[in-house]
């Protein structure tokens, strides 16, 4: 079956530090890959996505590249801000049959950025 | 557009009580989903509806039922609540392209 594994947190960084959150996946076929962010007390928001191998998703300074050879989709940001403090979820979605695009989520990585 | 809305935001139940969580979307999406979020577990799919008139079980359907009332609304019912159903419940919707839009969640406590 499909699964997503991401690094456990919490991750604590100083402002302007470099961020990497590792994510690897197991899937049959050719999934689409996502990073979602959850700010305290809120629902999940789509941060970025990639739908095929070698695609790079990017948004708000965050980037992730779909690496089929290593089955990875690591999230990176060059300089984090206090406002980036949140929980980050890696997720995948198989090609649909008639089932819509149900997502398989990793367990989430909590990020705390200190001034 | 309000996006995906959920009611209620918070709920406390006693074991054995029933309740229905409501979800509505105004984006004309075909597919809708219910997830639960538990600490250290990520989000797990309870039920989904690929299109109006269809529903299917996800990873953790036991103890729940759903109704796709129309294209906009997708409700989740707990017939006899148990403490193991204490969780945060999220509704989501999508069109037939990857990526889902999530509601703000319902925090449910079962005593």
mmCIF file of C-alpha atoms in Angstrom:
data_model
loop_
_atom_site.group_PDB
_atom_site.id
_atom_site.type_symbol
_atom_site.label_atom_id
_atom_site.label_comp_id
_atom_site.label_asym_id
_atom_site.label_seq_id
_atom_site.Cartn_x
_atom_site.Cartn_y
_atom_site.Cartn_z
ATOM 1 C CA UNK A 1 0.000 0.000 0.000
ATOM 2 C CA UNK A 2 0.906 3.653 -0.126
ATOM 3 C CA UNK A 3 2.724 5.284 2.734
ATOM 4 C CA UNK A 4 4.603 8.456 3.600
ATOM 5 C CA UNK A 5 7.434 8.740 6.100
ATOM 6 C CA UNK A 6 8.669 12.102 7.296
ATOM 7 C CA UNK A 7 11.219 13.103 9.853
ATOM 8 C CA UNK A 8 10.004 13.362 13.399
ATOM 9 C CA UNK A 9 10.024 16.655 15.160
ATOM 10 C CA UNK A 10 9.928 18.929 16.806
ATOM 11 C CA UNK A 11 12.436 20.886 14.770
ATOM 12 C CA UNK A 12 13.654 24.075 16.420
ATOM 13 C CA UNK A 13 15.551 26.649 14.362
ATOM 14 C CA UNK A 14 16.689 30.198 14.776
ATOM 15 C CA UNK A 15 15.290 32.839 12.469
ATOM 16 C CA UNK A 16 17.073 32.947 9.074
ATOM 17 C CA UNK A 17 18.351 29.368 9.429
ATOM 18 C CA UNK A 18 18.099 26.851 6.581
ATOM 19 C CA UNK A 19 15.258 24.344 6.809
ATOM 20 C CA UNK A 20 15.065 20.796 5.514
ATOM 21 C CA UNK A 21 12.230 18.425 6.385
ATOM 22 C CA UNK A 22 12.751 14.973 4.913
ATOM 23 C CA UNK A 23 9.929 13.013 3.300
ATOM 24 C CA UNK A 24 10.078 9.643 1.562
ATOM 25 C CA UNK A 25 7.227 7.658 0.111
ATOM 26 C CA UNK A 26 6.154 4.212 -0.978
ATOM 27 C CA UNK A 27 3.591 3.937 -3.738
ATOM 28 C CA UNK A 28 2.560 1.838 -6.672
ATOM 29 C CA UNK A 29 2.340 3.765 -9.870
ATOM 30 C CA UNK A 30 3.069 7.467 -10.191
ATOM 31 C CA UNK A 31 1.643 9.489 -7.329
ATOM 32 C CA UNK A 32 1.328 13.225 -6.967
ATOM 33 C CA UNK A 33 3.168 14.636 -3.949
ATOM 34 C CA UNK A 34 2.211 17.482 -1.638
ATOM 35 C CA UNK A 35 3.296 19.511 1.323
ATOM 36 C CA UNK A 36 0.561 20.884 3.573
ATOM 37 C CA UNK A 37 1.029 23.331 6.454
ATOM 38 C CA UNK A 38 -1.101 23.620 9.578
ATOM 39 C CA UNK A 39 -0.834 26.746 11.705
ATOM 40 C CA UNK A 40 -1.947 26.505 15.332
ATOM 41 C CA UNK A 41 -5.697 26.086 15.686
ATOM 42 C CA UNK A 42 -6.304 26.023 11.938
ATOM 43 C CA UNK A 43 -6.994 23.512 9.180
ATOM 44 C CA UNK A 44 -4.467 22.337 6.628
ATOM 45 C CA UNK A 45 -3.404 24.546 3.740
ATOM 46 C CA UNK A 46 -1.768 23.332 0.575
ATOM 47 C CA UNK A 47 1.778 24.695 0.523
ATOM 48 C CA UNK A 48 3.106 23.185 -2.698
ATOM 49 C CA UNK A 49 2.755 20.183 -4.960
ATOM 50 C CA UNK A 50 4.452 18.221 -7.734
ATOM 51 C CA UNK A 51 2.660 15.859 -10.053
ATOM 52 C CA UNK A 52 5.490 14.090 -11.879
ATOM 53 C CA UNK A 53 9.121 13.105 -11.478
ATOM 54 C CA UNK A 54 11.676 15.967 -11.439
ATOM 55 C CA UNK A 55 8.947 18.574 -10.960
ATOM 56 C CA UNK A 56 9.759 21.253 -8.393
ATOM 57 C CA UNK A 57 6.949 22.721 -6.345
ATOM 58 C CA UNK A 58 7.511 26.121 -4.778
ATOM 59 C CA UNK A 59 5.571 28.646 -2.741
ATOM 60 C CA UNK A 60 6.360 31.350 -0.143
ATOM 61 C CA UNK A 61 10.094 30.560 -0.341
ATOM 62 C CA UNK A 62 9.563 26.830 0.241
ATOM 63 C CA UNK A 63 10.656 24.294 -2.370
ATOM 64 C CA UNK A 64 10.476 20.547 -2.871
ATOM 65 C CA UNK A 65 11.586 18.384 -5.806
ATOM 66 C CA UNK A 66 9.912 15.123 -6.768
ATOM 67 C CA UNK A 67 12.765 12.571 -6.870
ATOM 68 C CA UNK A 68 11.545 9.256 -8.265
ATOM 69 C CA UNK A 69 14.953 7.583 -8.017
ATOM 70 C CA UNK A 70 15.124 8.160 -4.257
ATOM 71 C CA UNK A 71 11.317 8.236 -3.708
ATOM 72 C CA UNK A 72 11.697 11.512 -1.861
ATOM 73 C CA UNK A 73 10.084 14.948 -1.681
ATOM 74 C CA UNK A 74 12.110 16.901 0.866
ATOM 75 C CA UNK A 75 10.901 20.355 1.890
ATOM 76 C CA UNK A 76 13.460 23.182 1.996
ATOM 77 C CA UNK A 77 13.562 26.864 2.751
ATOM 78 C CA UNK A 78 16.658 29.013 2.668
ATOM 79 C CA UNK A 79 15.792 31.405 5.496
ATOM 80 C CA UNK A 80 12.974 30.647 7.905
ATOM 81 C CA UNK A 81 10.922 33.240 9.772
ATOM 82 C CA UNK A 82 9.100 33.095 13.090
ATOM 83 C CA UNK A 83 5.840 33.096 11.116
ATOM 84 C CA UNK A 84 6.828 29.729 9.557
ATOM 85 C CA UNK A 85 6.279 28.016 12.903
ATOM 86 C CA UNK A 86 3.662 25.351 12.157
ATOM 87 C CA UNK A 87 3.205 21.641 11.540
ATOM 88 C CA UNK A 88 4.172 20.431 8.069
ATOM 89 C CA UNK A 89 2.642 17.350 6.472
ATOM 90 C CA UNK A 90 3.944 15.455 3.471
ATOM 91 C CA UNK A 91 1.244 13.614 1.501
ATOM 92 C CA UNK A 92 0.733 11.602 -1.654
ATOM 93 C CA UNK A 93 -2.189 10.909 -3.921
ATOM 94 C CA UNK A 94 -2.508 8.058 -6.344
ATOM 95 C CA UNK A 95 -3.927 8.358 -9.809
ATOM 96 C CA UNK A 96 -7.692 8.264 -9.504
ATOM 97 C CA UNK A 97 -9.900 5.494 -10.661
ATOM 98 C CA UNK A 98 -13.375 6.577 -9.650
ATOM 99 C CA UNK A 99 -12.241 7.379 -6.159
ATOM 100 C CA UNK A 100 -11.272 10.992 -6.288
ATOM 101 C CA UNK A 101 -7.864 11.953 -4.983
ATOM 102 C CA UNK A 102 -7.731 10.613 -1.429
ATOM 103 C CA UNK A 103 -4.482 11.556 0.316
ATOM 104 C CA UNK A 104 -2.055 9.473 2.379
ATOM 105 C CA UNK A 105 -0.384 11.678 4.980
ATOM 106 C CA UNK A 106 2.819 11.465 6.915
ATOM 107 C CA UNK A 107 2.613 11.995 10.670
ATOM 108 C CA UNK A 108 3.629 15.634 10.494
ATOM 109 C CA UNK A 109 6.723 17.569 11.564
ATOM 110 C CA UNK A 110 6.402 20.402 14.036
ATOM 111 C CA UNK A 111 8.632 23.403 13.309
ATOM 112 C CA UNK A 112 9.375 26.121 15.864
ATOM 113 C CA UNK A 113 11.354 29.145 14.733
ATOM 114 C CA UNK A 114 12.772 31.349 17.478
ATOM 115 C CA UNK A 115 13.782 35.013 17.103
ATOM 116 C CA UNK B 1 -16.351 32.266 -1.324
ATOM 117 C CA UNK B 2 -16.243 30.668 2.111
ATOM 118 C CA UNK B 3 -14.403 27.564 0.844
ATOM 119 C CA UNK B 4 -15.007 24.579 3.121
ATOM 120 C CA UNK B 5 -17.027 25.207 6.273
ATOM 121 C CA UNK B 6 -17.575 22.850 9.190
ATOM 122 C CA UNK B 7 -19.948 22.910 12.140
ATOM 123 C CA UNK B 8 -19.655 22.748 15.052
ATOM 124 C CA UNK B 9 -16.133 23.943 15.903
ATOM 125 C CA UNK B 10 -16.126 22.201 19.278
ATOM 126 C CA UNK B 11 -18.245 19.454 20.792
ATOM 127 C CA UNK B 12 -18.224 17.423 23.995
ATOM 128 C CA UNK B 13 -20.212 14.179 24.086
ATOM 129 C CA UNK B 14 -20.787 11.464 26.615
ATOM 130 C CA UNK B 15 -20.087 7.871 25.688
ATOM 131 C CA UNK B 16 -23.024 6.454 23.730
ATOM 132 C CA UNK B 17 -24.402 9.771 22.522
ATOM 133 C CA UNK B 18 -24.822 10.428 18.818
ATOM 134 C CA UNK B 19 -24.057 13.467 16.728
ATOM 135 C CA UNK B 20 -23.592 14.635 13.156
ATOM 136 C CA UNK B 21 -20.713 16.766 11.928
ATOM 137 C CA UNK B 22 -21.670 19.011 9.054
ATOM 138 C CA UNK B 23 -19.488 20.031 6.126
ATOM 139 C CA UNK B 24 -20.265 22.246 3.140
ATOM 140 C CA UNK B 25 -18.199 23.585 0.243
ATOM 141 C CA UNK B 26 -19.027 26.339 -2.214
ATOM 142 C CA UNK B 27 -16.338 25.615 -4.806
ATOM 143 C CA UNK B 28 -18.419 23.238 -6.934
ATOM 144 C CA UNK B 29 -16.031 20.380 -6.146
ATOM 145 C CA UNK B 30 -16.986 16.839 -7.052
ATOM 146 C CA UNK B 31 -15.115 14.987 -4.318
ATOM 147 C CA UNK B 32 -15.365 15.363 -0.554
ATOM 148 C CA UNK B 33 -13.523 13.667 2.313
ATOM 149 C CA UNK B 34 -13.576 13.205 6.068
ATOM 150 C CA UNK B 35 -10.308 12.781 7.997
ATOM 151 C CA UNK B 36 -9.467 12.494 11.639
ATOM 152 C CA UNK B 37 -6.276 13.879 13.153
ATOM 153 C CA UNK B 38 -4.758 12.346 16.246
ATOM 154 C CA UNK B 39 -1.449 13.287 17.918
ATOM 155 C CA UNK B 40 1.485 11.502 16.301
ATOM 156 C CA UNK B 41 -0.770 9.831 13.709
ATOM 157 C CA UNK B 42 -1.098 12.436 11.009
ATOM 158 C CA UNK B 43 -4.443 12.506 9.213
ATOM 159 C CA UNK B 44 -6.332 9.318 8.447
ATOM 160 C CA UNK B 45 -9.156 9.027 5.930
ATOM 161 C CA UNK B 46 -12.497 7.954 7.394
ATOM 162 C CA UNK B 47 -14.816 8.127 4.372
ATOM 163 C CA UNK B 48 -14.874 9.867 1.045
ATOM 164 C CA UNK B 49 -17.321 10.687 -1.693
ATOM 165 C CA UNK B 50 -15.835 10.783 -5.178
ATOM 166 C CA UNK B 51 -18.982 12.342 -6.610
ATOM 167 C CA UNK B 52 -22.531 13.161 -5.636
ATOM 168 C CA UNK B 53 -24.411 9.965 -4.859
ATOM 169 C CA UNK B 54 -21.375 7.841 -4.013
ATOM 170 C CA UNK B 55 -19.548 7.168 -0.756
ATOM 171 C CA UNK B 56 -16.708 4.800 0.102
ATOM 172 C CA UNK B 57 -14.805 3.700 3.170
ATOM 173 C CA UNK B 58 -11.344 4.985 3.884
ATOM 174 C CA UNK B 59 -8.717 3.705 6.271
ATOM 175 C CA UNK B 60 -10.663 4.020 9.571
ATOM 176 C CA UNK B 61 -14.447 3.847 8.888
ATOM 177 C CA UNK B 62 -15.583 1.812 11.908
ATOM 178 C CA UNK B 63 -18.028 3.666 14.142
ATOM 179 C CA UNK B 64 -18.913 6.262 11.496
ATOM 180 C CA UNK B 65 -21.460 6.776 8.760
ATOM 181 C CA UNK B 66 -21.626 9.450 6.085
ATOM 182 C CA UNK B 67 -24.197 11.067 3.832
ATOM 183 C CA UNK B 68 -23.513 13.016 0.659
ATOM 184 C CA UNK B 69 -26.625 15.126 0.846
ATOM 185 C CA UNK B 70 -25.961 16.988 -2.412
ATOM 186 C CA UNK B 71 -22.934 18.261 -4.264
ATOM 187 C CA UNK B 72 -22.205 20.864 -1.572
ATOM 188 C CA UNK B 73 -22.731 18.929 1.645
ATOM 189 C CA UNK B 74 -21.109 15.858 3.183
ATOM 190 C CA UNK B 75 -21.988 14.910 6.769
ATOM 191 C CA UNK B 76 -20.304 12.516 9.201
ATOM 192 C CA UNK B 77 -22.373 10.746 11.847
ATOM 193 C CA UNK B 78 -21.289 9.056 15.045
ATOM 194 C CA UNK B 79 -24.139 6.769 16.096
ATOM 195 C CA UNK B 80 -22.757 5.809 19.508
ATOM 196 C CA UNK B 81 -19.723 7.855 20.448
ATOM 197 C CA UNK B 82 -16.759 6.215 22.174
ATOM 198 C CA UNK B 83 -13.737 7.804 23.903
ATOM 199 C CA UNK B 84 -11.547 6.434 21.080
ATOM 200 C CA UNK B 85 -13.344 8.853 18.755
ATOM 201 C CA UNK B 86 -11.958 11.860 20.601
ATOM 202 C CA UNK B 87 -10.104 13.632 17.818
ATOM 203 C CA UNK B 88 -10.041 16.609 15.496
ATOM 204 C CA UNK B 89 -12.139 16.000 12.391
ATOM 205 C CA UNK B 90 -11.397 17.665 9.083
ATOM 206 C CA UNK B 91 -13.543 17.826 5.995
ATOM 207 C CA UNK B 92 -11.923 18.438 2.615
ATOM 208 C CA UNK B 93 -12.960 18.771 -1.003
ATOM 209 C CA UNK B 94 -11.312 18.596 -4.407
ATOM 210 C CA UNK B 95 -11.962 18.673 -8.126
ATOM 211 C CA UNK B 96 -10.560 15.964 -10.378
ATOM 212 C CA UNK B 97 -7.024 17.263 -10.098
ATOM 213 C CA UNK B 98 -4.611 16.597 -7.251
ATOM 214 C CA UNK B 99 -4.825 18.677 -4.076
ATOM 215 C CA UNK B 100 -7.548 19.178 -1.510
ATOM 216 C CA UNK B 101 -8.998 22.167 0.306
ATOM 217 C CA UNK B 102 -9.571 21.687 4.027
ATOM 218 C CA UNK B 103 -12.092 23.080 6.449
ATOM 219 C CA UNK B 104 -11.088 24.532 9.837
ATOM 220 C CA UNK B 105 -11.868 21.329 11.753
ATOM 221 C CA UNK B 106 -14.153 20.147 14.553
ATOM 222 C CA UNK B 107 -12.579 19.311 17.894
ATOM 223 C CA UNK B 108 -14.568 16.468 19.460
ATOM 224 C CA UNK B 109 -14.151 15.147 22.985
ATOM 225 C CA UNK B 110 -15.973 11.998 24.102
ATOM 226 C CA UNK B 111 -16.091 11.503 27.858
#
